[in-house]
Coordinates of C-alpha atoms in Angstrom, one line a residue:
X1 CA 120.0 69.9 142.3
X2 CA 119.8 73.2 144.1
X3 CA 116.3 73.8 145.4
X4 CA 114.6 77.1 144.7
X5 CA 111.9 78.9 146.8
X6 CA 110.3 81.9 145.3
X7 CA 108.7 84.3 147.9
X8 CA 106.6 87.4 147.4
X9 CA 103.9 89.8 148.5
X10 CA 100.6 88.6 146.9
X11 CA 100.4 86.2 144.0
X12 CA 103.6 87.4 142.3
X13 CA 105.6 84.3 143.2
X14 CA 102.9 81.9 141.8
X15 CA 102.7 84.0 138.6
X16 CA 106.4 84.3 137.9
X17 CA 106.8 80.5 138.6
X18 CA 104.2 79.8 135.9
X19 CA 105.9 82.2 133.5
X20 CA 109.2 80.5 134.1
X21 CA 107.7 77.1 133.3
X22 CA 106.2 78.4 130.1
X23 CA 109.6 79.5 128.9
X24 CA 112.0 77.0 130.4
X25 CA 109.7 74.0 131.0
X26 CA 108.4 72.5 134.2
X27 CA 111.0 72.4 137.0
X28 CA 111.5 70.1 139.9
X29 CA 112.3 71.3 143.4
X30 CA 110.9 74.8 142.9
X31 CA 108.3 76.1 145.3
X32 CA 106.4 79.4 145.4
X33 CA 105.3 81.0 148.7
X34 CA 103.0 84.0 148.8
X35 CA 102.2 86.5 151.6
X36 CA 98.5 87.2 151.5
X37 CA 96.7 90.1 153.3
X38 CA 95.1 87.8 155.9
X39 CA 98.5 86.3 156.9
X40 CA 100.9 87.3 159.6
X41 CA 104.7 86.8 159.7
X42 CA 104.4 83.5 161.6
X43 CA 102.0 82.2 159.0
X44 CA 104.4 83.0 156.2
X45 CA 107.4 81.5 158.1
X46 CA 105.4 78.2 158.5
X47 CA 104.7 78.2 154.7
X48 CA 108.4 78.8 154.0
X49 CA 109.5 76.0 156.3
X50 CA 107.0 73.7 154.6
X51 CA 108.4 74.7 151.1
X52 CA 111.9 73.9 152.2
X53 CA 110.9 70.6 153.7
X54 CA 109.4 69.6 150.3
X55 CA 112.8 70.0 148.5
X56 CA 114.9 67.0 147.6
X57 CA 118.1 68.7 148.7
X58 CA 117.6 70.9 151.7
X59 CA 121.3 71.7 152.1
X60 CA 121.5 73.8 149.0
X61 CA 118.5 76.2 148.8
X62 CA 118.3 79.4 146.8
X63 CA 115.6 81.9 147.9
X64 CA 114.4 84.4 145.3
X65 CA 112.3 87.2 146.9
X66 CA 110.6 90.2 145.5
X67 CA 111.7 93.0 147.8
X68 CA 114.7 93.5 150.1
X69 CA 113.5 94.4 153.6
X70 CA 109.9 93.3 153.0
X71 CA 108.1 90.7 155.1
X72 CA 108.9 87.8 152.7
X73 CA 112.6 88.8 152.8
X74 CA 112.6 89.2 156.6
X75 CA 111.1 85.8 157.2
X76 CA 113.4 84.1 154.7
X77 CA 116.3 85.9 156.4
X78 CA 115.4 84.5 159.7
X79 CA 115.6 81.0 158.3
X80 CA 118.8 81.8 156.5
X81 CA 120.8 82.6 159.6
X82 CA 121.1 78.9 160.6
X83 CA 122.2 77.9 157.1
X84 CA 124.2 80.8 155.8
X85 CA 127.2 78.7 154.9
X86 CA 125.1 76.9 152.2
X87 CA 121.9 78.8 151.5
X88 CA 121.6 82.1 149.6
X89 CA 119.0 84.9 149.1
X90 CA 118.6 87.2 146.1
X91 CA 116.1 90.0 146.2
X92 CA 114.6 92.0 143.3
X93 CA 113.2 89.0 141.5
X94 CA 112.5 89.4 137.8
X95 CA 111.9 86.8 135.1
X96 CA 115.4 86.9 133.5
X97 CA 116.8 86.2 137.0
X98 CA 114.5 83.2 137.5
X99 CA 115.3 81.8 134.0
X100 CA 119.0 82.2 134.6
X101 CA 118.6 80.4 138.0
X102 CA 116.9 77.5 136.2
X103 CA 119.6 77.3 133.6
X104 CA 122.4 77.6 136.2
X105 CA 121.2 74.6 138.1
X106 CA 122.1 72.4 135.1
X107 CA 125.8 73.1 135.7
X108 CA 126.1 74.6 139.2
X109 CA 125.6 72.6 142.5
X110 CA 125.9 75.5 145.0
X111 CA 123.1 77.9 145.9
X112 CA 125.6 80.6 146.6
X113 CA 127.4 80.1 143.3
X114 CA 124.1 80.5 141.4
X115 CA 123.1 83.5 143.5
X116 CA 126.3 85.3 142.5
X117 CA 125.9 84.3 138.9
X118 CA 122.3 85.5 138.3
X119 CA 122.7 89.1 139.5
X120 CA 124.2 90.4 136.2
X121 CA 121.4 88.7 134.2
X122 CA 118.7 90.3 136.4
X123 CA 120.3 93.7 135.8
X124 CA 120.6 93.2 132.1
X125 CA 116.9 92.3 131.9
X126 CA 115.9 95.9 132.8
X127 CA 115.7 97.8 129.6
X128 CA 113.7 100.8 128.3
X129 CA 112.5 102.2 125.0
X130 CA 113.2 104.7 123.6
X131 CA 116.8 103.6 124.0
X132 CA 117.9 107.2 124.7
X133 CA 116.4 106.8 128.2
X134 CA 118.6 103.8 129.0
X135 CA 121.4 104.8 131.4
X136 CA 124.8 104.8 129.7
X137 CA 127.0 101.9 130.9
X138 CA 130.7 102.0 131.3
X139 CA 132.5 100.0 128.6
X140 CA 132.9 96.4 129.5
X141 CA 136.1 94.4 128.7
X142 CA 135.5 92.4 125.6
X143 CA 135.1 88.6 126.0
X144 CA 136.6 86.1 123.6
X145 CA 133.9 84.3 121.7
X146 CA 133.5 80.6 122.7
X147 CA 135.2 78.3 120.3
X148 CA 134.0 75.1 118.9
X149 CA 134.1 73.0 115.7
X150 CA 137.0 73.1 113.3
X151 CA 139.3 76.1 113.4
X152 CA 138.1 78.8 111.0
X153 CA 134.6 77.3 110.6
X154 CA 131.2 78.1 111.8
X155 CA 129.7 75.7 114.3
X156 CA 126.0 75.0 114.2
X157 CA 124.8 74.5 117.8
X158 CA 121.1 74.3 117.0
X159 CA 118.8 74.6 114.0
X160 CA 115.1 75.1 114.9
X161 CA 111.8 75.3 113.0
X162 CA 109.7 77.8 115.0
X163 CA 106.9 80.0 113.5
X164 CA 107.6 82.5 116.3
X165 CA 111.3 82.6 115.5
X166 CA 113.2 84.5 118.3
X167 CA 111.0 84.5 121.4
X168 CA 111.3 83.7 125.1
X169 CA 111.9 80.0 124.9
X170 CA 114.7 80.5 122.3
X171 CA 116.2 83.6 123.9
X172 CA 116.5 82.0 127.3
X173 CA 116.2 78.2 127.5
X174 CA 117.8 77.2 124.2
X175 CA 120.4 80.0 124.3
X176 CA 121.5 78.9 127.8
X177 CA 121.9 75.3 126.8
X178 CA 123.6 75.8 123.4
X179 CA 125.6 78.9 124.1
X180 CA 125.6 80.5 120.7
X181 CA 127.5 83.7 119.8
X182 CA 125.0 84.4 116.9
X183 CA 121.3 83.8 116.4
X184 CA 120.5 83.8 112.7
X185 CA 117.0 83.9 111.4
X186 CA 117.1 82.4 107.9
X187 CA 114.0 83.6 106.0
X188 CA 113.4 85.3 102.7
X189 CA 110.1 86.7 104.0
X190 CA 111.4 88.2 107.3
X191 CA 114.5 89.5 105.5
X192 CA 112.1 91.8 103.5
X193 CA 110.2 93.0 106.6
X194 CA 112.1 95.8 108.2
X195 CA 109.8 95.9 111.3
X196 CA 110.1 92.2 112.0
X197 CA 113.9 92.4 111.5
X198 CA 114.2 95.2 114.0
X199 CA 112.1 93.4 116.6
X200 CA 114.1 90.2 116.2
X201 CA 117.4 92.1 116.6
X202 CA 116.1 93.8 119.7
X203 CA 115.0 90.5 121.2
X204 CA 118.5 89.0 121.2
X205 CA 119.7 88.0 124.7
X206 CA 122.6 89.9 126.2
X207 CA 126.0 88.9 124.7
X208 CA 124.5 87.3 121.6
X209 CA 124.2 89.0 118.1
X210 CA 121.0 88.4 116.1
X211 CA 120.9 88.5 112.3
X212 CA 118.1 88.1 109.8
X213 CA 119.3 87.0 106.3
X214 CA 117.8 85.4 103.2
X215 CA 118.2 81.7 102.6
X216 CA 120.7 82.3 99.7
X217 CA 122.9 84.4 102.0
X218 CA 122.9 81.5 104.6
X219 CA 123.9 79.1 101.9
X220 CA 126.7 81.4 100.8
X221 CA 128.0 81.7 104.3
X222 CA 127.9 77.9 104.8
X223 CA 130.0 77.4 101.7
X224 CA 132.6 80.0 102.6
X225 CA 132.7 80.2 106.4
X226 CA 136.4 80.6 106.9
X227 CA 135.9 84.0 108.5
X228 CA 133.7 82.6 111.3
X229 CA 136.3 80.7 113.3
X230 CA 135.0 80.2 116.9
X231 CA 131.5 81.4 116.1
X232 CA 128.6 79.3 117.3
X233 CA 125.4 79.7 115.3
X234 CA 121.8 79.0 116.4
X235 CA 119.7 79.0 113.2
X236 CA 115.9 79.7 113.2
X237 CA 113.6 78.8 110.3
X238 CA 110.0 79.9 110.1
X239 CA 108.9 76.9 108.1
X240 CA 110.3 73.4 107.3
X241 CA 110.3 74.4 103.6
X242 CA 112.9 77.1 104.4
X243 CA 115.0 74.6 106.4
X244 CA 115.0 72.1 103.5
X245 CA 115.9 74.8 101.0
X246 CA 118.9 75.7 103.1
X247 CA 120.0 72.1 103.6
X248 CA 119.6 71.4 99.9
X249 CA 121.7 74.4 99.1
X250 CA 124.6 73.2 101.2
X251 CA 124.0 74.3 104.9
X252 CA 125.5 71.3 106.7
X253 CA 122.7 70.5 109.2
X254 CA 122.2 67.0 110.5
X255 CA 119.4 67.5 113.1
X256 CA 116.5 69.9 113.1
X257 CA 114.8 70.9 116.4
X258 CA 111.0 71.2 115.7
X259 CA 109.7 73.7 118.2
X260 CA 106.4 75.2 117.1
X261 CA 104.3 75.5 113.9
X262 CA 101.3 77.8 114.1
X263 CA 97.9 76.8 112.9
X264 CA 96.5 78.5 109.9
X265 CA 93.8 77.8 107.2
X266 CA 94.3 74.4 105.6
X267 CA 96.3 73.0 108.5
X268 CA 95.5 70.4 111.1
X269 CA 96.8 70.4 114.6
X270 CA 97.6 67.0 116.1
X271 CA 99.1 68.4 119.3
X272 CA 99.2 71.7 121.2
X273 CA 102.2 73.3 119.3
X274 CA 102.5 71.7 115.9
X275 CA 100.1 72.2 112.9
X276 CA 100.7 70.7 109.4
X277 CA 99.4 70.8 105.9
X278 CA 100.3 68.3 103.3
X279 CA 103.2 70.3 102.1
X280 CA 104.7 70.3 105.6
X281 CA 104.4 66.6 106.0
X282 CA 105.9 66.0 102.6
X283 CA 108.8 68.3 103.4
X284 CA 109.7 66.6 106.6
X285 CA 109.5 63.2 105.0
X286 CA 111.8 64.4 102.2
X287 CA 114.3 65.6 104.7
X288 CA 114.0 62.4 106.6
X289 CA 114.9 60.5 103.5
X290 CA 118.0 62.7 103.1
X291 CA 119.1 61.5 106.6
X292 CA 118.0 64.5 108.6
X293 CA 117.1 63.7 112.3
X294 CA 114.3 65.5 114.1
X295 CA 114.3 66.7 117.8
X296 CA 110.8 67.6 118.7
X297 CA 110.8 69.7 121.8
X298 CA 109.7 73.2 122.8
X299 CA 112.4 73.6 125.5
X300 CA 115.5 71.5 126.4
X301 CA 113.9 70.0 129.5
X302 CA 111.0 68.6 127.6
X303 CA 110.9 64.9 126.6
X304 CA 111.5 64.3 122.9
X305 CA 108.4 63.5 120.9
X306 CA 108.3 61.3 117.8
X307 CA 107.8 63.3 114.7
X308 CA 106.7 60.3 112.6
X309 CA 103.9 59.5 115.1
X310 CA 102.7 63.1 115.2
X311 CA 102.7 63.4 111.4
X312 CA 100.8 60.1 111.0
X313 CA 98.1 61.6 113.2
X314 CA 98.1 64.8 111.1
X315 CA 98.0 62.8 107.9
X316 CA 94.9 60.9 109.2
X317 CA 93.2 64.1 110.0
X318 CA 94.0 65.6 106.6
X319 CA 92.7 62.5 104.8
X320 CA 89.4 62.8 106.7
X321 CA 89.0 66.3 105.5
X322 CA 89.4 65.3 101.8

């Protein structure tokens, strides 16, 4: 796997590394190096050499630095000269760039290939509101949507229960690994809320369309999807009850990714990200009896948890409160 060294003035490298882990999960072979006010160039060079030496693969190293021409860049560039046939440097680091680099390591084995690939994502990550301030871009050639599933049908690449719906972990980590052409929030409540609908549509990653529709509309689409040939759908449900209603209505889902369920009054929280009341537990058990499988992970790189074990702990806590 390509090793990554993040270098910056001050604590920026440490902070963005932490942010990347929150969104994409903990990463191996990633080091952050910071230039502090008390340090000189030689001190920084020594820290960079130490970071590289800690990587498993020192032949393929990608450096992500904050500023072209700054001291971190200059010291990285000095090391780069002896490895410029394999190593790569990208300046202007932002979070979309880092997330794209993490995702690219899953399929690319060359630091220079990843470097060339992540630049467009870094640029696309710079946006402004009001939208009228955004510079006009030249029209891009249209890309044919990825195909999958049976011709003329909609392919379901992921169905996820997540109270937060479309947020960073979904827009980056899950989108990169499942490659949807459409993200569909299936919720009667959100479909009635114009503000939430607008925020969700604006949060869609570049190249992916986001929709918010009621459950009945999703069921209708599932029963007559001949117009969606080649489309890949990532479905987001706010609650397990919404997911079950869609499945019972005919949406052909076999596996549900359980991402996060927020705590609220009347719920117990057996782990950091999942909270249940009795209705939640009963709903998951009912889906389980119908043959639905559950993939309990926040991000693709996490290990899968056992939903039955988590729910048993939640059930015990609910019983104690009675």
